[in-house]
Coordinates of C-alpha atoms in Angstrom, one line a residue:
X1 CA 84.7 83.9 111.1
X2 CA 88.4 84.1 109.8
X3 CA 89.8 86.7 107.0
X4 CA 89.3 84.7 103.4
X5 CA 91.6 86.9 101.8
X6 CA 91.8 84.3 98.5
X7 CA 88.1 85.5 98.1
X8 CA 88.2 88.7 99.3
X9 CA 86.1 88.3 102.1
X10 CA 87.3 91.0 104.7
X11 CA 86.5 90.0 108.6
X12 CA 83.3 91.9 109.0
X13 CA 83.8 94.6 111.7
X14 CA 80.9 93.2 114.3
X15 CA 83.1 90.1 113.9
X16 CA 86.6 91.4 114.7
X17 CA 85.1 93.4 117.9
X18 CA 83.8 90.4 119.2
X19 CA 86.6 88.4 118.8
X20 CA 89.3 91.3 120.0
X21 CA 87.1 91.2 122.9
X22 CA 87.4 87.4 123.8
X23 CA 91.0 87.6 123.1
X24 CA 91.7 90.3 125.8
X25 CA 88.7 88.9 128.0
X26 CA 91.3 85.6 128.1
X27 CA 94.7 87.3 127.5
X28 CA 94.4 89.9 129.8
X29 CA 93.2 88.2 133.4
X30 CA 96.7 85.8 132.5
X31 CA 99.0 88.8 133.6
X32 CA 97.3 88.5 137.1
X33 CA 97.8 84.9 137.8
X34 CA 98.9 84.2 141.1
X35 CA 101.8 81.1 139.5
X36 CA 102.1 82.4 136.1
X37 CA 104.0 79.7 134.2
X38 CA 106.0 80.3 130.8
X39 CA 103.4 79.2 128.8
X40 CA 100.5 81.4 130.1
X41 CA 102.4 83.9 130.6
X42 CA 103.2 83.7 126.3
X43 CA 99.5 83.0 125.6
X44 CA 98.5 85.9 127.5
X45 CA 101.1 88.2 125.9
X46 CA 100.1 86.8 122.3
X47 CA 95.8 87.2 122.5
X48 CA 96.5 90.7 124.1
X49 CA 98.4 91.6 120.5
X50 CA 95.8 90.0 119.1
X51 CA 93.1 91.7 120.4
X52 CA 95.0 95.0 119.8
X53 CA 95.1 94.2 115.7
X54 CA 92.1 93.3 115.9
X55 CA 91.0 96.5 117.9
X56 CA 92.7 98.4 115.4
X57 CA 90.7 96.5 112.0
X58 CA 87.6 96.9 114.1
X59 CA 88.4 100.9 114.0
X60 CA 89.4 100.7 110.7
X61 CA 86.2 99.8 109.9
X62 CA 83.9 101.7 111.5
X63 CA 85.9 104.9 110.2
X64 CA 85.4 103.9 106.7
X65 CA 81.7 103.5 107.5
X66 CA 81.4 107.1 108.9
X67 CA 83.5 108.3 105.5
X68 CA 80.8 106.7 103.5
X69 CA 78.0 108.0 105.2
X70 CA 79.5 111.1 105.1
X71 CA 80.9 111.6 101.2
X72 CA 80.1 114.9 100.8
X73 CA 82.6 116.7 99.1
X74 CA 85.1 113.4 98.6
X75 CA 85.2 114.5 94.7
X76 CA 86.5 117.6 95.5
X77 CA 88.8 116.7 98.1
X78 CA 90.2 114.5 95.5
X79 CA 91.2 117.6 93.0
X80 CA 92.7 119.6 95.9
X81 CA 95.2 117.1 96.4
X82 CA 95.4 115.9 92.6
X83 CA 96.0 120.0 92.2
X84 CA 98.4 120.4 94.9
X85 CA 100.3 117.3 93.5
X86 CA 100.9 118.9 89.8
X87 CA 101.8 122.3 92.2
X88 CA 104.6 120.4 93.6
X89 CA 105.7 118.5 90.7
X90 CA 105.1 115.4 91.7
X91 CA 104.8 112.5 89.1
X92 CA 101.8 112.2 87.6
X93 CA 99.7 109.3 88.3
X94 CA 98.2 109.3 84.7
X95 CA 101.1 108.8 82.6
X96 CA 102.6 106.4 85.1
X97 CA 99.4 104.1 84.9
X98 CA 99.5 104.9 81.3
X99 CA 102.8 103.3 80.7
X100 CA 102.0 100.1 83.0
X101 CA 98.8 99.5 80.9
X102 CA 101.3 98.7 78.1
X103 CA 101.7 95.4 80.0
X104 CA 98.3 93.5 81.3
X105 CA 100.5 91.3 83.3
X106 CA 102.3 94.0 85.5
X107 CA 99.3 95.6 86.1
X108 CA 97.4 92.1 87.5
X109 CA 100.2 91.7 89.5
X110 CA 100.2 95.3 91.0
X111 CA 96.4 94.5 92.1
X112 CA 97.0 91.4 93.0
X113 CA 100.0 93.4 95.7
X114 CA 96.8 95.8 96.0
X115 CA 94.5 93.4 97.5
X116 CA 96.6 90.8 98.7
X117 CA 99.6 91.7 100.5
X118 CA 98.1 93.9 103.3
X119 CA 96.8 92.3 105.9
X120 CA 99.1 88.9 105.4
X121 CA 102.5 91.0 105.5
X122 CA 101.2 93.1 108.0
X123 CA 100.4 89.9 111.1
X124 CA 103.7 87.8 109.8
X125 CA 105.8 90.7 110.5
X126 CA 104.2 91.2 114.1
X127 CA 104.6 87.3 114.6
X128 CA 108.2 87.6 113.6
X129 CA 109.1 90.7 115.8
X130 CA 106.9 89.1 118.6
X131 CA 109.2 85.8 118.5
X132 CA 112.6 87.1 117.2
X133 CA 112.7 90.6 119.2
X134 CA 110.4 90.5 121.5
X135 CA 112.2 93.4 123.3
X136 CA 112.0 96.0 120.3
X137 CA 108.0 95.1 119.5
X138 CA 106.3 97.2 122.5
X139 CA 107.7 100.4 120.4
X140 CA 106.9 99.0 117.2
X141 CA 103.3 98.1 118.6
X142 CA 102.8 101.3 120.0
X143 CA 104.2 103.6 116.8
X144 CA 101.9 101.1 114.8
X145 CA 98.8 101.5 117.0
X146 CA 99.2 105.5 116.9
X147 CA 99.8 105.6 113.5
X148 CA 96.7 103.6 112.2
X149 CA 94.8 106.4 114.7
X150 CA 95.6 109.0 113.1
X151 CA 95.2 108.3 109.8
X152 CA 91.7 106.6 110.8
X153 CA 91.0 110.3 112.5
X154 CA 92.3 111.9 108.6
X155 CA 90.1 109.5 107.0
X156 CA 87.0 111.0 108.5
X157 CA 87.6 113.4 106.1
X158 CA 86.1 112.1 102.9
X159 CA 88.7 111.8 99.7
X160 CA 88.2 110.2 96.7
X161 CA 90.8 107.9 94.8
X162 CA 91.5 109.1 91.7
X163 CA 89.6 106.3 89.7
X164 CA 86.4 108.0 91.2
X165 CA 87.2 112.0 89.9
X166 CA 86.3 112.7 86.9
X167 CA 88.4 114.4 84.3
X168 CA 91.6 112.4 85.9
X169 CA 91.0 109.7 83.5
X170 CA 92.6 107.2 85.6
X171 CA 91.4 104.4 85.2
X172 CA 90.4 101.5 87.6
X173 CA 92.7 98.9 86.7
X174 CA 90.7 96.5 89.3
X175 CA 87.4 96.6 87.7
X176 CA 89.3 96.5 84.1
X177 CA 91.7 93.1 84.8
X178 CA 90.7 92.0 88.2
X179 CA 91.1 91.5 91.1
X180 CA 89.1 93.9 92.8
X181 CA 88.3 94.3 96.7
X182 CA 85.6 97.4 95.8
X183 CA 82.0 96.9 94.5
X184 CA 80.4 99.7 92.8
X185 CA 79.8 102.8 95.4
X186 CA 77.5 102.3 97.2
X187 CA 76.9 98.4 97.0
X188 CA 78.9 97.6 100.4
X189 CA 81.9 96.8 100.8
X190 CA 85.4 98.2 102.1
X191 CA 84.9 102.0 102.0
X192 CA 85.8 103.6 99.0
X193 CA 86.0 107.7 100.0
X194 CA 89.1 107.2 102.7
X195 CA 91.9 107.7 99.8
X196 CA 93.8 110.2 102.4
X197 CA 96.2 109.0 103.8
X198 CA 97.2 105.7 103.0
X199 CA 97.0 103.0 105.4
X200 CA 98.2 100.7 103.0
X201 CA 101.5 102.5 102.9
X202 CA 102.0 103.3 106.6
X203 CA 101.8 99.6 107.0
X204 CA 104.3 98.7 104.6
X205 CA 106.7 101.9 105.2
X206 CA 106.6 101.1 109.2
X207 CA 107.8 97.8 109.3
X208 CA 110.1 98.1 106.4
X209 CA 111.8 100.8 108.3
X210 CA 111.3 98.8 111.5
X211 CA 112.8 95.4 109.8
X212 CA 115.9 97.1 108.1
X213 CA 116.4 98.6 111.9
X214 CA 116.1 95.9 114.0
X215 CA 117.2 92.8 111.9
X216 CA 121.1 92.2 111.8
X217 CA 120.7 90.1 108.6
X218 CA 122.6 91.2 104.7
X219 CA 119.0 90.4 103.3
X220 CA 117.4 93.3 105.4
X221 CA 117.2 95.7 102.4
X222 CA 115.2 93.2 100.6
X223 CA 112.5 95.0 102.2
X224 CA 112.1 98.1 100.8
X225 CA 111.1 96.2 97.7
X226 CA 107.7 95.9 99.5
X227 CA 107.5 99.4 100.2
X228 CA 108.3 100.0 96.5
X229 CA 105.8 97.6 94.9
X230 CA 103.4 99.0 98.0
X231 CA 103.5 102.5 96.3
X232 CA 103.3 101.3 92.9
X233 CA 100.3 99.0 94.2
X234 CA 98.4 101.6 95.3
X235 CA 99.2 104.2 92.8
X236 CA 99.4 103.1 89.3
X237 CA 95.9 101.3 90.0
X238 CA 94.4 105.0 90.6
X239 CA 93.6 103.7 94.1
X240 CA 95.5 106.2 95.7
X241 CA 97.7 109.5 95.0
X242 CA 101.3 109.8 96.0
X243 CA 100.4 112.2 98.7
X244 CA 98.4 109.6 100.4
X245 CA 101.6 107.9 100.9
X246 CA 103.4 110.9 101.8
X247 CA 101.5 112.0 104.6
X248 CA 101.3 108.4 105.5
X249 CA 105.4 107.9 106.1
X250 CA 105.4 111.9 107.9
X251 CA 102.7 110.2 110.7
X252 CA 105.4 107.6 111.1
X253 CA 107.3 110.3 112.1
X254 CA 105.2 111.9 113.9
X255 CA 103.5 109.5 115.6
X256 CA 107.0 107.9 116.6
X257 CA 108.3 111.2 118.4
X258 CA 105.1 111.1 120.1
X259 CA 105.9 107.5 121.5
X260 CA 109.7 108.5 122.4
X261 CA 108.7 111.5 124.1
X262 CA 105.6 109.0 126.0
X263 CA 108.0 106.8 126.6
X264 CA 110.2 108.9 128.4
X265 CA 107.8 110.6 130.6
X266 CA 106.3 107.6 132.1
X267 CA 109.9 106.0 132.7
X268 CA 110.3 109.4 134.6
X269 CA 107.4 109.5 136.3
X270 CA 107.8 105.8 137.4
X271 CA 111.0 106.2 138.6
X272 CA 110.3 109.5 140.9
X273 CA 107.4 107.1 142.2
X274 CA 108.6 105.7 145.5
X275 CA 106.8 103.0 148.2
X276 CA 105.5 104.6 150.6
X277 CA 106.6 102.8 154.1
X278 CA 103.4 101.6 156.0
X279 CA 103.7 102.4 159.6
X280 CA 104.2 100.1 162.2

C-alpha cells in the first residue's frame, strides 16, 4: 500500500512497519557483499533511508495512538499553553485566523499547505540531499531522526489543538472549507490530541535551515517561504499554537548539539581504537 495523499489516505502504520522492514531486510545485508558493485552498493544505501522514514512514520504513528488512548487532560493542557502564550505576548491565534477568514481562498489554500505539503516536501528534500550532497545527509539524517524522537516522546503527553478547547473560539477551518485530514474524535484517523510540539514544523524548519546551509544556489532563501506558510498552515487553521512550533525549532537545536557532541565522541573513540597484532 503506497501514501494516497490526493485522498488523504495516510500509509497505515502495520503497513509502514512491514515495509521499513523489507527495506532494511534487503538494504542492509548489501553493505556485507563480498564484490559490492556501484549499483548495490546505491540500492543498499537508498532502502536503508528508506526504511529509516519509514521507521520513523511507523513511530509516529503508534505515538499518536497511545495520545489517543490516553486523552486525559488534553483540554487542559491545551489552556496552559494557550495561557502561557497571552503571558508572553505572543500573537494571538484568534484574531490572526479572524483576519484570514476575510478571504475563503487564503484560508483553502493554508489547508490545502496543512494537509498536503508534509510528507511530499519532507522525502523530495531527502532525495535531493541524498543525490546532490550525499556527504552532508548522514547529519541531516541523524538531527532529523532525533528530532522526530523527541517530539514523538512530548507527544505522549496529550494536548489539544485549539479548535478542540472550548472558549478559544477558533475555529476549524478544515471541517468549515475543506480539506480536512481529521474525522470527528474519536472516529479513527490521524490522532488529534498530539498538538505539542509540532512535527509539522520541525520538518519544515529542519530542512529549510539545512537547504539554505548546504546549497550554494541565490534561490536558497526561497525556502523560508515554506517555513513561513508552514506556520501559518498550521496556525491560522487552529491546528496548532505558536508554541508548538517553538519548541519544535529549540529540539532542532537541541537535538543537533546532541549529534555534534555524538559525532565527536565516536570519531574519538574510533580513532584511540587500534588493531591489535595477532601473534605469530
Amino acid at each position: 500500500m503506497v501514501i494516497v495523499l490526493a485522498g488523504m489516505h495516510w500509509l497505515p502504520t502495520n503497513d509502514a512497519i512491514v515495509m521499513g522492514a523489507m527495506a532494511a531486510f534487503v538494504g542492509v545485508p548489501i553493505r556485507f557483499v563480498a564484490r559490492p558493485t556501484r549499483a548495490t552498493t546505491a540500492i543498499g544505501a537508498v532502502l536503508r533511508e528508506v526504511a529509516l522514514v519509514l521507521g520513523l512514520y511507523a513511530l509516529w504513528g503508534i505515538a499518536g495512538r497511545l495520545a489517543v488512548t490516553q486523552d486525559i487532560g488534553a483540554v487542559q493542557h491545551g489552556r496552559w499553553v494557550w495561557d502561557l502564550e497571552r503571558a508572553l505576548v505572543l500573537p494571538n491565534e484568534h484574531t490572526l485566523q479572524a483576519w484570514a477568514l476575510h478571504s475563503h481562498a487564503i484560508v483553502r489554500v493554508l489547508n490545502f499547505y496543512y494537509a498536503f505539503a508534509h510528507v511530499p516536501s519532507l522525502l523530495i528534500f531527502l532525495v535531493w540531499l541524498f543525490f546532490r550532497h550525499r556527504d552532508r545527509y548522514p547529519r541531516v539524517r541523524n538531527v532529523l531522526a532525533l528530532t522526530t524522537l523527541s517530539c514523538l516522546l512530548i507527544q505522549l503527553i496529550p494536548v489539544a489543538p485549539p479548535r478542540l478547547v472550548p472558549g478559544l473560539h477558533m475555529i476549524d477551518t478544515g471541517k468549515l472549507l475543506g480539506p480536512t485530514v481529521y474525522q470527528s474524535v474519536g472516529a479513527g484517523g490521524p490522532d488529534q490530541f498530539s498538538a505539542m510540539p509540532s512535527v509539522h514544523i520541525a520538518w519544515a524548519a529542519l530542512f529549510t535551515i539545512a537547504v539554505i546551509r548546504v546549497s550554494p544556489s541565490k534561490w536558497r532563501w526561497l525556502m523560508s517561504l515554506h517555513l513561513a506558510m508552514t506556520f501559518a498552515g498550521v496556525t491560522l487553521t487552529a491546528n496548532h499554537y505558536w508554541l508548538d512550533g517553538i519548541v519544535s525549532i529549540i529540539l532542532i537545536g537541541l537535538m543537533a548539539g546532541l549529534e555534534s557532541l555524538a559525532s565527536t565522541a565516536f570519531a574519538y573513540a574510533k580513532a584511540r581504537v587500534r588493531p591489535v597484532a595477532l601473534a605469530p
